[in-house]
Coordinates of C-alpha atoms in Angstrom, one line a residue:
M1 CA 156.2 91.2 109.6
R2 CA 159.3 89.9 107.7
H3 CA 158.8 93.1 105.4
R4 CA 157.6 95.7 107.9
L5 CA 160.8 95.1 109.3
R6 CA 163.0 94.5 106.3
R7 CA 165.0 97.8 106.8
Q8 CA 165.7 96.8 110.4
L9 CA 167.3 93.3 109.3
M10 CA 169.3 95.0 106.6
P11 CA 172.6 94.6 108.9
H12 CA 172.1 91.3 110.3
Y13 CA 172.1 90.0 106.7
A14 CA 174.9 91.8 106.2
V15 CA 177.2 90.5 108.8
G16 CA 175.6 86.7 108.2
G17 CA 176.7 87.1 104.7
L18 CA 180.3 88.3 105.6
L19 CA 180.3 85.5 107.9
L20 CA 180.1 83.1 105.2
A21 CA 181.9 84.7 102.9
G22 CA 184.8 84.7 104.9
E23 CA 184.7 81.2 105.6
A24 CA 184.6 80.3 102.0
A25 CA 187.6 82.6 101.3
H26 CA 189.5 80.8 103.9
L27 CA 188.1 77.1 102.9
A28 CA 189.5 77.9 99.1
G29 CA 192.6 79.1 100.6
L30 CA 193.3 75.6 102.2
A31 CA 192.4 74.3 98.9
T32 CA 194.6 75.9 96.9
G33 CA 197.4 75.8 99.6
D34 CA 198.2 79.4 99.3
P35 CA 195.6 80.9 102.1
A36 CA 197.4 84.2 102.1
A37 CA 197.2 85.1 98.1
V38 CA 193.7 83.9 97.8
A39 CA 192.9 86.6 101.0
G40 CA 195.1 89.2 99.0
M41 CA 192.8 88.2 96.3
V42 CA 189.5 88.5 98.2
G43 CA 190.5 91.4 99.8
A44 CA 191.5 93.2 96.1
S45 CA 188.3 91.9 94.7
T46 CA 186.4 93.2 97.0
A47 CA 187.9 96.6 97.6
G48 CA 187.7 96.5 93.9
G49 CA 183.9 95.8 93.5
A50 CA 183.1 98.1 96.3
L51 CA 184.9 101.1 94.4
V52 CA 182.6 100.0 91.6
A53 CA 179.6 100.5 93.3
G54 CA 180.6 103.5 94.8
A55 CA 180.8 105.0 91.7
M56 CA 177.7 103.9 90.4
L57 CA 175.6 104.5 92.8
R58 CA 177.2 107.9 94.4
E59 CA 174.4 109.8 92.8
R60 CA 171.5 108.4 94.7
I61 CA 173.8 107.8 98.0
P62 CA 172.7 111.4 99.7
A63 CA 175.8 113.4 100.9
D64 CA 175.6 113.1 104.5
R65 CA 175.5 109.5 104.1
K66 CA 178.9 109.1 101.7
R67 CA 181.1 108.4 104.7
W68 CA 179.4 106.1 106.3
A69 CA 178.9 103.9 103.4
A70 CA 182.8 104.4 102.7
A71 CA 183.4 103.1 106.2
C72 CA 181.0 100.3 105.9
A73 CA 182.6 99.0 102.3
A74 CA 186.4 99.2 103.9
G75 CA 185.5 97.7 107.3
G76 CA 184.0 94.9 105.4
C77 CA 186.8 94.6 102.6
A78 CA 189.3 94.4 105.7
W79 CA 187.2 91.8 107.6
L80 CA 186.7 89.9 104.9
A81 CA 190.5 89.6 103.8
T82 CA 191.7 88.8 107.6
A83 CA 188.9 86.3 107.7
A84 CA 190.1 84.5 104.4
G85 CA 193.7 84.2 105.6
A86 CA 193.0 83.5 109.5
G87 CA 189.7 82.0 109.3
V88 CA 186.3 82.4 110.9
T89 CA 187.3 82.2 114.5
W90 CA 185.9 83.4 117.5
D91 CA 188.1 86.5 117.6
T92 CA 187.2 87.5 114.2
A93 CA 183.6 86.8 114.8
A94 CA 183.7 88.6 117.6
L95 CA 185.3 91.8 115.9
L96 CA 183.0 91.5 113.0
L97 CA 179.7 91.4 115.3
A98 CA 181.5 94.3 117.0
G99 CA 182.3 96.4 113.9
G100 CA 179.6 95.7 111.9
Y101 CA 176.8 96.7 114.3
A102 CA 178.7 99.7 115.5
L103 CA 178.6 100.8 111.7
A104 CA 175.1 99.5 111.5
L105 CA 174.0 102.4 114.5
P106 CA 173.2 105.3 111.8
H107 CA 171.2 102.8 109.6
W108 CA 168.9 101.7 112.5
R109 CA 168.6 105.3 113.6
R110 CA 167.0 106.2 110.5
H111 CA 165.0 103.0 110.3
R112 CA 163.4 103.2 113.8
I113 CA 160.3 100.4 114.4
P114 CA 157.5 102.8 114.4
H115 CA 155.4 103.2 117.1
P116 CA 152.0 101.7 117.0
G117 CA 149.3 103.8 116.1
A118 CA 147.2 105.6 119.0
V119 CA 144.2 103.4 119.8
P120 CA 141.2 105.9 119.6
L121 CA 139.4 105.8 123.0
A122 CA 135.9 104.6 123.6
D123 CA 132.9 107.0 123.3
P124 CA 132.7 108.3 126.9
A125 CA 128.8 107.7 126.6
A126 CA 129.8 104.0 125.9
V127 CA 131.9 103.4 128.8
E128 CA 129.6 105.7 131.6
D129 CA 127.7 104.2 133.9
A130 CA 124.2 104.2 132.9
T131 CA 123.4 105.9 136.3
S132 CA 126.1 109.0 136.2
I133 CA 125.0 111.7 136.4
P134 CA 126.0 112.9 133.0
Q135 CA 124.4 109.9 131.3
L136 CA 121.2 110.5 133.1
W137 CA 121.5 114.0 132.5
R138 CA 122.1 113.0 128.4
A139 CA 118.8 110.5 129.2
N140 CA 116.2 112.2 131.2
V141 CA 117.2 116.3 131.0
G142 CA 119.1 117.0 127.7
A143 CA 117.0 114.3 125.7
P144 CA 114.6 116.2 123.1
D145 CA 111.8 115.4 125.0
G146 CA 113.5 116.3 128.5
P147 CA 113.4 119.9 130.2
L148 CA 116.3 121.1 128.4
P149 CA 116.6 119.4 125.3
G150 CA 120.0 119.6 123.9
S151 CA 121.6 120.6 126.8
Y152 CA 124.6 118.2 128.4
L153 CA 127.1 118.1 131.1
T154 CA 130.9 118.6 130.9
D155 CA 134.1 119.5 133.4
Q156 CA 133.4 117.3 135.9
A157 CA 135.1 117.8 139.4
E158 CA 134.8 117.1 142.8
I159 CA 133.7 119.2 145.4
P160 CA 133.9 119.2 149.3
Y161 CA 130.1 118.5 149.2
G162 CA 129.9 116.2 145.7
E163 CA 130.6 117.1 142.4
A164 CA 130.5 119.9 140.0
Y165 CA 129.8 119.9 136.3
T166 CA 129.4 122.6 133.3
A167 CA 125.9 122.5 132.0
Q168 CA 126.3 123.4 128.6
L169 CA 123.2 124.9 127.2
R170 CA 121.7 125.5 124.1
P171 CA 122.5 129.4 123.3
G172 CA 120.1 131.7 122.5
R173 CA 117.2 129.0 123.6
Q174 CA 117.9 128.3 127.5
D175 CA 119.9 130.5 130.4
I176 CA 120.1 130.3 134.0
G177 CA 116.5 131.1 134.5
S178 CA 115.8 127.8 132.2
V179 CA 117.6 125.8 134.4
L180 CA 116.1 127.5 137.8
A181 CA 112.8 127.2 136.5
R182 CA 112.9 123.1 136.4
L183 CA 115.0 122.5 139.0
N184 CA 112.5 120.1 140.4
L185 CA 112.2 117.9 136.9
I186 CA 116.0 118.0 136.7
A187 CA 116.5 116.7 140.6
S188 CA 113.9 114.1 139.1
G189 CA 115.9 113.4 136.0
L190 CA 119.3 112.6 137.7
L191 CA 117.2 110.4 140.5
L192 CA 117.6 112.8 143.5
T193 CA 116.0 113.5 146.5
G194 CA 114.9 116.7 145.4
P195 CA 115.9 120.7 144.3
E196 CA 117.6 120.9 147.5
D197 CA 120.5 118.4 146.2
L198 CA 121.4 120.9 143.6
V199 CA 122.9 124.6 143.4
V200 CA 122.9 126.2 140.1
D201 CA 125.6 129.4 139.8
R202 CA 126.3 131.7 137.1
H203 CA 129.3 130.2 135.2
P204 CA 132.7 131.6 136.1
S205 CA 133.8 132.1 132.4
G206 CA 130.6 134.6 132.0
D207 CA 129.2 132.7 129.3
S208 CA 125.5 132.7 129.5
S209 CA 124.9 129.8 127.7
K210 CA 126.5 127.8 130.4
V211 CA 125.8 127.5 134.4
L212 CA 127.9 126.1 136.6
L213 CA 126.1 122.9 138.0
K214 CA 126.4 121.5 141.5
V215 CA 125.1 118.2 142.7
L216 CA 125.2 117.6 146.5
T217 CA 125.6 114.3 148.0
H218 CA 126.2 115.5 151.9
S219 CA 125.3 118.7 151.7
P220 CA 126.1 121.1 154.9
I221 CA 122.4 122.1 155.6
R222 CA 120.5 118.8 155.7
E223 CA 120.7 119.2 159.3
T224 CA 119.4 122.0 161.6
V225 CA 122.1 124.8 161.4
W226 CA 122.4 126.6 165.1
F227 CA 122.7 130.3 166.1
T228 CA 125.9 130.4 168.1
G229 CA 126.3 134.3 168.1
P230 CA 126.1 137.9 166.3
D231 CA 128.0 137.7 163.5
Y232 CA 128.6 141.2 162.0
D233 CA 131.3 141.9 159.9
P234 CA 132.3 145.4 160.3
E235 CA 134.5 145.6 157.3
T236 CA 131.6 144.8 154.9
G237 CA 128.9 146.2 157.0
T238 CA 127.3 142.4 156.8
I239 CA 125.4 140.0 158.9
G240 CA 125.5 136.3 158.7
L241 CA 122.5 134.5 158.0
G242 CA 124.0 131.1 157.5
P243 CA 125.5 128.4 155.0
F244 CA 124.9 128.2 151.5
A245 CA 124.0 125.0 150.1
D246 CA 127.1 124.0 149.0
G247 CA 129.0 124.6 151.8
Q248 CA 130.9 127.8 150.0
D249 CA 130.8 130.9 152.0
E250 CA 127.6 132.3 153.7
A251 CA 124.8 134.1 152.8
R252 CA 125.0 137.3 154.1
W253 CA 122.7 140.5 154.9
R254 CA 123.6 143.9 153.9
L255 CA 122.9 146.2 156.8
Y256 CA 125.7 149.1 156.0
S257 CA 127.4 150.3 152.8
E258 CA 129.4 153.7 152.5
D259 CA 127.2 156.5 153.8
S260 CA 123.9 154.0 153.4
M261 CA 121.8 151.5 155.9
W262 CA 119.8 149.4 154.2
G263 CA 116.7 147.2 154.7
G264 CA 114.9 144.1 153.0
V265 CA 112.0 141.8 153.0
I266 CA 111.8 138.1 153.8
I267 CA 108.9 136.2 152.3
G268 CA 107.5 133.0 154.0
G269 CA 104.9 130.9 154.5
P270 CA 104.0 129.8 158.1
G271 CA 106.6 127.8 159.6
S272 CA 108.9 128.5 156.8
G273 CA 111.2 130.4 159.5
K274 CA 110.9 133.4 158.6
S275 CA 110.5 135.0 161.9
M276 CA 113.5 133.2 163.2
L277 CA 115.3 134.6 160.4
S278 CA 114.5 138.3 161.7
E279 CA 115.5 137.2 165.2
N280 CA 119.0 136.2 163.5
I281 CA 119.3 139.3 162.4
A282 CA 118.3 141.5 165.1
I283 CA 120.7 139.8 167.0
S284 CA 123.5 140.5 164.8
A285 CA 122.6 144.0 164.4
A286 CA 121.9 145.2 168.0
A287 CA 125.3 143.7 169.0
T288 CA 127.0 145.9 166.4
G289 CA 126.8 148.6 169.3
C290 CA 125.5 151.4 166.7
T291 CA 122.2 150.1 165.6
V292 CA 118.5 150.3 167.4
I293 CA 115.9 147.6 167.0
L294 CA 112.5 149.0 166.2
Y295 CA 109.6 146.0 166.1
G296 CA 106.0 146.5 164.7
D297 CA 103.5 143.3 164.5
P298 CA 99.9 143.5 163.7
Q299 CA 99.3 140.3 165.4
E300 CA 100.1 142.0 168.5
G301 CA 103.0 140.5 169.4
A302 CA 102.4 136.9 168.4
S303 CA 104.9 136.8 165.5
S304 CA 108.1 136.7 167.6
P305 CA 107.4 137.4 171.3
A306 CA 111.5 137.9 171.9
L307 CA 111.6 140.8 169.5
A308 CA 107.9 142.2 171.0
R309 CA 109.6 142.1 174.5
Y310 CA 113.1 143.1 173.9
A311 CA 113.1 145.6 170.9
H312 CA 113.9 149.0 171.8
W313 CA 110.5 149.9 170.5
P314 CA 107.8 147.4 169.9
A315 CA 104.8 148.8 168.3
L316 CA 102.2 145.7 168.6
G317 CA 99.0 146.3 166.3
T318 CA 98.4 148.5 163.4
D319 CA 97.6 151.3 165.7
Q320 CA 100.8 151.4 167.3
I321 CA 102.6 150.6 163.9
L322 CA 101.2 153.9 162.2
D323 CA 101.9 155.9 165.3
M324 CA 105.7 154.6 164.8
L325 CA 105.6 155.2 160.8
R326 CA 104.2 158.6 162.0
A327 CA 107.2 159.4 164.3
L328 CA 109.8 157.7 162.1
E329 CA 108.6 160.2 159.0
R330 CA 109.7 163.1 161.6
A331 CA 112.9 161.5 162.3
C332 CA 113.9 161.0 159.1
Q333 CA 113.4 164.7 158.1
W334 CA 115.0 166.0 161.0
R335 CA 118.2 164.0 160.1
A336 CA 118.2 165.0 156.9
K337 CA 117.9 168.8 158.2
E338 CA 121.1 167.7 160.4
N339 CA 123.0 166.4 157.5
A340 CA 122.2 169.6 155.5
A341 CA 123.2 171.8 158.7
Y342 CA 126.6 170.4 159.4
G343 CA 127.6 169.3 155.6
L344 CA 127.3 165.4 156.9
R345 CA 127.2 163.2 153.6
G346 CA 125.1 160.2 154.0
F347 CA 124.9 158.1 156.8
T348 CA 127.8 156.2 158.7
P349 CA 126.5 154.6 162.0
S350 CA 128.1 155.2 165.6
L351 CA 126.9 155.2 168.8
A352 CA 126.2 158.8 169.1
R353 CA 124.1 158.4 165.8
P354 CA 122.9 155.2 165.5
G355 CA 121.0 153.3 163.0
I356 CA 117.6 152.1 163.5
L357 CA 116.2 149.1 162.2
V358 CA 112.5 148.9 162.0
I359 CA 111.1 145.1 161.4
I360 CA 107.8 144.8 160.5
D361 CA 106.2 141.3 160.9
E362 CA 103.1 140.4 158.7
C363 CA 103.9 143.8 156.5
H364 CA 100.6 142.9 154.4
R365 CA 98.0 143.8 157.1
V366 CA 99.8 147.1 157.4
F367 CA 100.4 148.6 154.2
R368 CA 97.0 147.7 153.1
I369 CA 96.2 151.1 154.8
E370 CA 96.9 153.7 152.5
E371 CA 99.0 156.1 154.9
A372 CA 100.9 153.6 156.4
R373 CA 101.8 152.6 152.9
E374 CA 102.7 156.2 151.7
L375 CA 105.1 156.5 154.8
A376 CA 106.5 153.3 154.3
D377 CA 106.9 154.4 150.6
W378 CA 108.6 157.7 151.7
L379 CA 111.0 156.1 154.6
A380 CA 112.4 153.5 151.7
R381 CA 112.9 155.8 149.6
E382 CA 114.5 158.4 151.7
G383 CA 115.8 156.6 155.1
R384 CA 118.8 154.8 153.4
K385 CA 121.3 157.9 153.7
V386 CA 120.0 158.9 157.1
G387 CA 120.1 155.8 158.7
I388 CA 116.4 154.3 159.2
A389 CA 115.8 151.1 157.2
L390 CA 112.7 149.2 157.1
L391 CA 112.9 145.3 157.2
V392 CA 109.1 143.6 156.1
L393 CA 108.2 140.2 156.3
S394 CA 105.3 138.5 154.7
Q395 CA 103.8 135.6 153.2
Y396 CA 103.7 136.6 149.6
A397 CA 106.1 138.6 147.6
G398 CA 103.5 140.1 145.1
L399 CA 102.2 143.7 144.8
E400 CA 99.6 143.0 147.2
T401 CA 101.8 142.6 150.2
F402 CA 103.0 146.4 149.5
G403 CA 99.4 147.5 149.0
G404 CA 99.5 147.3 145.0
K405 CA 102.4 149.8 145.2
E406 CA 105.4 149.0 143.2
S407 CA 107.5 152.1 144.0
L408 CA 107.7 150.9 148.2
R409 CA 108.4 147.0 146.6
A410 CA 111.1 148.0 144.9
S411 CA 113.1 150.3 147.2
I412 CA 112.5 147.7 150.0
M413 CA 113.8 145.0 147.6
A414 CA 116.9 147.3 146.4
G415 CA 118.7 146.4 149.9
N416 CA 117.9 142.8 150.5
T417 CA 115.6 140.1 149.2
V418 CA 115.3 136.4 151.1
V419 CA 112.7 133.6 150.0
L420 CA 111.8 130.8 152.1
R421 CA 108.7 128.2 151.0
T422 CA 105.4 129.8 150.6
A423 CA 101.7 128.3 150.5
S424 CA 101.0 130.6 147.4
K425 CA 101.2 128.9 144.0
T426 CA 101.4 131.8 142.1
T427 CA 104.9 133.6 143.4
R428 CA 106.3 132.3 140.5
N429 CA 108.6 135.2 138.3
I430 CA 107.5 138.0 140.4
L431 CA 110.7 138.4 142.1
A432 CA 113.4 140.4 140.0
G433 CA 116.8 138.0 140.3
L434 CA 115.0 135.3 141.2
E435 CA 112.6 134.1 137.8
G436 CA 111.6 130.8 137.7
I437 CA 111.8 129.8 140.7
D438 CA 108.6 128.9 142.3
P439 CA 109.3 129.4 146.2
A440 CA 106.0 127.1 147.0
T441 CA 108.1 124.3 145.5
L442 CA 111.0 125.0 147.9
P443 CA 111.6 122.0 150.5
A444 CA 109.5 121.8 153.3
I445 CA 113.0 122.5 155.6
P446 CA 112.5 125.4 158.3
G447 CA 115.2 128.1 157.4
Y448 CA 115.9 126.5 153.8
A449 CA 115.8 129.6 151.3
Y450 CA 117.2 131.6 148.2
Q451 CA 118.8 134.7 148.8
V452 CA 118.6 137.2 145.7
D453 CA 121.8 138.9 144.9
T454 CA 120.9 142.6 144.9
T455 CA 124.4 144.0 144.4
G456 CA 125.8 142.4 141.5
K457 CA 128.8 141.0 143.3
G458 CA 127.1 138.1 145.3
R459 CA 125.4 135.0 144.7
T460 CA 121.5 134.0 144.1
A461 CA 121.9 130.7 145.6
P462 CA 120.0 128.5 148.7
F463 CA 121.1 128.5 152.2
R464 CA 119.6 127.8 155.4
S465 CA 119.6 130.2 158.4
R466 CA 121.0 129.5 161.7
R467 CA 118.2 128.8 164.3
V468 CA 118.3 130.6 167.5
K469 CA 117.5 128.6 170.2
D470 CA 117.0 131.2 172.7
P471 CA 116.2 134.5 170.8
E472 CA 114.7 135.7 174.3
G473 CA 118.0 135.2 176.2
W474 CA 120.4 136.5 173.1
L475 CA 118.5 139.5 173.0
A476 CA 118.3 140.3 176.7
R477 CA 122.1 140.0 176.7
T478 CA 122.7 142.1 173.9
P479 CA 122.1 145.5 175.2
Q480 CA 121.2 148.1 172.0
A481 CA 122.5 151.6 171.8
D482 CA 120.4 154.7 172.8
L483 CA 118.9 157.2 170.3
D484 CA 120.5 160.5 169.5
A485 CA 118.6 163.4 171.2
L486 CA 117.9 164.7 167.8
V487 CA 115.8 161.7 167.1
V488 CA 114.3 161.4 170.4
N489 CA 113.0 164.6 170.2
A490 CA 111.5 164.2 166.7
L491 CA 109.6 160.9 167.5
G492 CA 107.9 163.0 170.3
P493 CA 106.1 161.5 173.2
V494 CA 104.7 158.9 171.0
Y495 CA 108.4 157.4 171.7
T496 CA 109.0 158.8 175.3
E497 CA 105.6 157.5 176.4
R498 CA 106.5 154.0 174.8
G499 CA 106.4 151.8 177.7
A500 CA 103.0 153.4 179.4
R501 CA 101.3 153.1 176.2
A502 CA 102.8 149.2 175.4
E503 CA 101.2 148.6 179.4
A504 CA 98.0 150.2 178.4
A505 CA 97.6 148.3 175.5
L506 CA 98.5 144.9 177.3
E507 CA 96.3 145.4 179.9
T508 CA 93.1 146.4 177.2
L509 CA 94.0 143.3 175.3
R510 CA 94.1 141.6 178.8
A511 CA 90.6 142.7 179.5
E512 CA 89.1 141.7 176.4
V513 CA 90.6 138.2 176.8
E514 CA 89.0 137.7 180.0
A515 CA 85.4 139.4 179.0
L516 CA 85.5 136.7 176.4
K517 CA 86.5 134.0 179.1
A518 CA 83.9 135.4 180.8
G519 CA 81.1 135.3 178.2
A520 CA 81.0 139.4 178.2
I521 CA 81.1 139.1 174.9
T522 CA 78.8 137.0 172.5
L523 CA 80.7 136.1 169.3
S524 CA 78.3 135.6 166.3
A525 CA 78.9 134.2 162.5
T526 CA 79.6 138.0 161.9
G527 CA 81.6 138.9 164.3
P528 CA 81.3 140.0 168.4
T529 CA 78.2 141.8 169.2
R530 CA 80.4 145.0 170.2
P531 CA 81.9 146.2 167.3
P532 CA 85.8 146.9 166.9
A533 CA 87.2 150.1 167.5
P534 CA 87.3 152.0 164.1
A535 CA 90.6 151.5 162.2
R536 CA 92.9 154.2 162.1
D537 CA 93.2 154.6 158.5
H538 CA 89.6 155.9 158.6
A539 CA 90.0 160.2 159.4
R540 CA 88.6 161.9 162.1
P541 CA 86.4 164.6 161.5
A542 CA 87.5 167.8 162.9
G543 CA 86.7 168.1 166.4
S544 CA 86.1 164.2 167.3
S545 CA 87.6 162.9 170.2
S546 CA 89.5 159.5 170.8
S547 CA 86.5 159.2 173.9
A548 CA 84.0 158.2 171.7
G549 CA 84.2 154.8 173.4
L550 CA 84.9 151.5 172.1
G551 CA 83.4 150.6 169.2
A552 CA 82.2 154.0 168.4
V553 CA 81.3 154.1 164.7
V554 CA 82.1 158.0 163.9
A555 CA 80.9 158.5 160.1
F556 CA 82.8 160.9 157.8
P557 CA 81.2 164.4 157.6
T558 CA 79.4 165.2 154.2
F559 CA 80.7 168.0 152.0
P560 CA 78.8 169.9 149.1
A561 CA 79.8 168.6 145.7
P562 CA 81.9 170.9 143.6
A563 CA 80.2 172.9 141.1
G564 CA 79.6 170.7 138.0
R565 CA 81.2 167.7 139.5
E566 CA 80.1 164.8 141.1
R567 CA 81.7 163.0 144.3
D568 CA 81.6 160.0 142.5
G569 CA 82.7 161.3 139.3
A570 CA 85.6 162.7 140.7
Q571 CA 86.7 159.5 142.0
V572 CA 87.6 160.5 145.5
T573 CA 89.4 158.1 148.0
Q574 CA 88.2 158.2 151.8
A575 CA 91.7 159.8 152.4
Q576 CA 90.8 162.4 149.9
A577 CA 87.5 162.7 151.5
A578 CA 88.8 163.5 154.7
V579 CA 91.0 166.0 153.7
L580 CA 87.8 167.7 152.2
A581 CA 85.8 167.5 155.3
A582 CA 88.4 168.9 157.5
I583 CA 88.5 171.8 154.5
A584 CA 84.9 172.1 154.8
A585 CA 84.9 172.2 158.4
G586 CA 87.3 175.5 158.5
H587 CA 90.6 173.6 158.7
T588 CA 92.4 175.2 155.7
T589 CA 96.3 175.3 156.7
P590 CA 98.3 171.9 156.2
A591 CA 98.8 172.0 160.0
A592 CA 95.2 172.2 160.7
I593 CA 94.4 169.4 158.7
R594 CA 97.4 167.4 160.2
A595 CA 95.9 168.1 163.6
A596 CA 92.2 167.2 162.1
T597 CA 93.2 163.9 160.7
G598 CA 96.2 163.1 162.5
W599 CA 97.9 162.2 159.7
G600 CA 101.8 163.3 158.9
E601 CA 103.1 166.4 157.0
T602 CA 104.0 164.0 153.6
Y603 CA 101.0 162.3 153.6
V604 CA 98.5 165.3 153.8
R605 CA 100.6 167.2 151.5
R606 CA 100.4 164.5 149.0
L607 CA 96.4 164.3 149.4
L608 CA 96.6 168.1 148.8
G609 CA 98.5 167.7 145.8
E610 CA 95.8 165.4 144.3
L611 CA 92.9 167.4 145.2
L612 CA 94.3 170.3 143.6
D613 CA 95.0 168.3 140.3
K614 CA 91.5 167.0 140.4
G615 CA 90.3 170.4 140.5
L616 CA 88.5 169.8 143.5
I617 CA 90.3 172.5 146.0
T618 CA 92.3 175.5 145.5
K619 CA 95.3 177.8 147.0
P620 CA 93.6 181.0 146.8
A621 CA 95.9 182.4 149.5
S622 CA 99.7 181.2 150.7
G623 CA 99.3 178.5 152.7
R624 CA 95.9 178.1 152.8
Y625 CA 93.3 175.5 150.8
A626 CA 89.6 176.0 150.4
L627 CA 87.3 174.2 148.3
V628 CA 86.2 175.0 144.5
E629 CA 82.8 176.0 145.5
Q630 CA 83.7 178.3 148.6
D631 CA 86.6 179.8 146.5
Q632 CA 83.9 180.4 143.5
A633 CA 81.4 181.8 146.2
T634 CA 83.8 184.4 147.9
G635 CA 85.3 185.4 144.7

């Protein structure tokens, strides 16, 4: 220690030495009897010695210290001469201490006591609680045998409902999809209740090798979130669905944007809350004052009794839904003509020209009908810019739900996509934007869902939809806009007579139920002994009437096979066969074929094009068609 402080102690040694030298000189003066002479001799000797030492060391003394060294030497000589004559008294000692330490200050400034070296911090891993989130991640998730080997957590931050971390992934090996695909294992590794305690977002830095991980300790969606009223924002054209799991903002359904109206899809298994979510959307959409709600339910109103009762046009059963889609095709075509006639760009909702939101529950039961599938595909692609949108609900997100038609699925999902818990174990990686998430593993919480960002500006994150306690009451208190005259006339009698048709269908349904109660219908393992009415996707031959009676089975007319070609070899579909039958019966124009089959213009036009491509029909005259063999016979 003394060696380390030797430079700091030198002024003390110098002052002490002067005290001793001064007292010795004073005693020498007393001994000789002439203190003044001794004092003069001591002063002269000291000064001379200082001059000699200064001359010898002038090359070693830095230029900025020479004046300081001269002052120290002069002060020391003067004090020593004074002490030799007067002795070391309180006054002379005080003078030495004050002057000596004042002159020592520059020396001490140059030779400060050094600060102790920084003590290295302990390894965070050594001081972290073994049950802390970063430590659990390191041990169970980022371990070599963990679900995300080599990953780790940094940048811990407190958020209102828990903690947020940056999860650093292995570049080129892992991404946000890797995290989403392993949420259940991550929740297990972090000793959490389940994946509902985790929220994964893209990192604000834009670095795809990082994700923002939020660990929720008291999520706002653990308890039921109740619907308190319509939530439509006219500035953004969106409807509030419910809070995100981390409490930051709300999931919102895009209904309108500039020049467009949007639909979407809600996927969820039984009891997941998909119909409840559609009621939430319908109430807020109706409350805009410029949106009309149409509702189709193959289960004849069982999916949502509230919408079946209060929708502007409820279509209950696949027959009525097919009629609705045909009418909407006409409305879509006439609105497009209206745009062209008046130079309108796209669609902007108004009271005079409202948007039409068509909600179809259990859509897989509708889209397996070829005509319905083709009509829906056309509406999904063309309806956006004329204010007609499809919102469809089903239990499965695969192509089967959309009748195997990818363009239909893509067009509908371009608007909005919400996924709730499903019962299917084969739904992973089939939804764009939600790769890795298996809806079958989502928490069994009604209304818990993932919203898929389809705009590139939002979030793909879990939320909980608001539960509508009294959907019938809300819809009854929310009057809807009236359709404009052009759409009413384009829809035709199937719309204007919808009330009477719905009442007749309800009476028929009640009669069937009462008949079964009375035992008038005998059920067997293969179904009722009285066969049901033919499905509407089966073609009606020319001249046939719907008065054939309930359960009458109408066979397709036969027609001669074209020359050199077998019917099976041509791979004719049932719908194509119906068109061929109509042409064979003399219905050779598109209008006549539509009248014979009951199908819409777009669908018939597509079927005629397919038959032309197959070489089964020709077009010998403008607007008329003929079977190949008929054309050959007349030629």
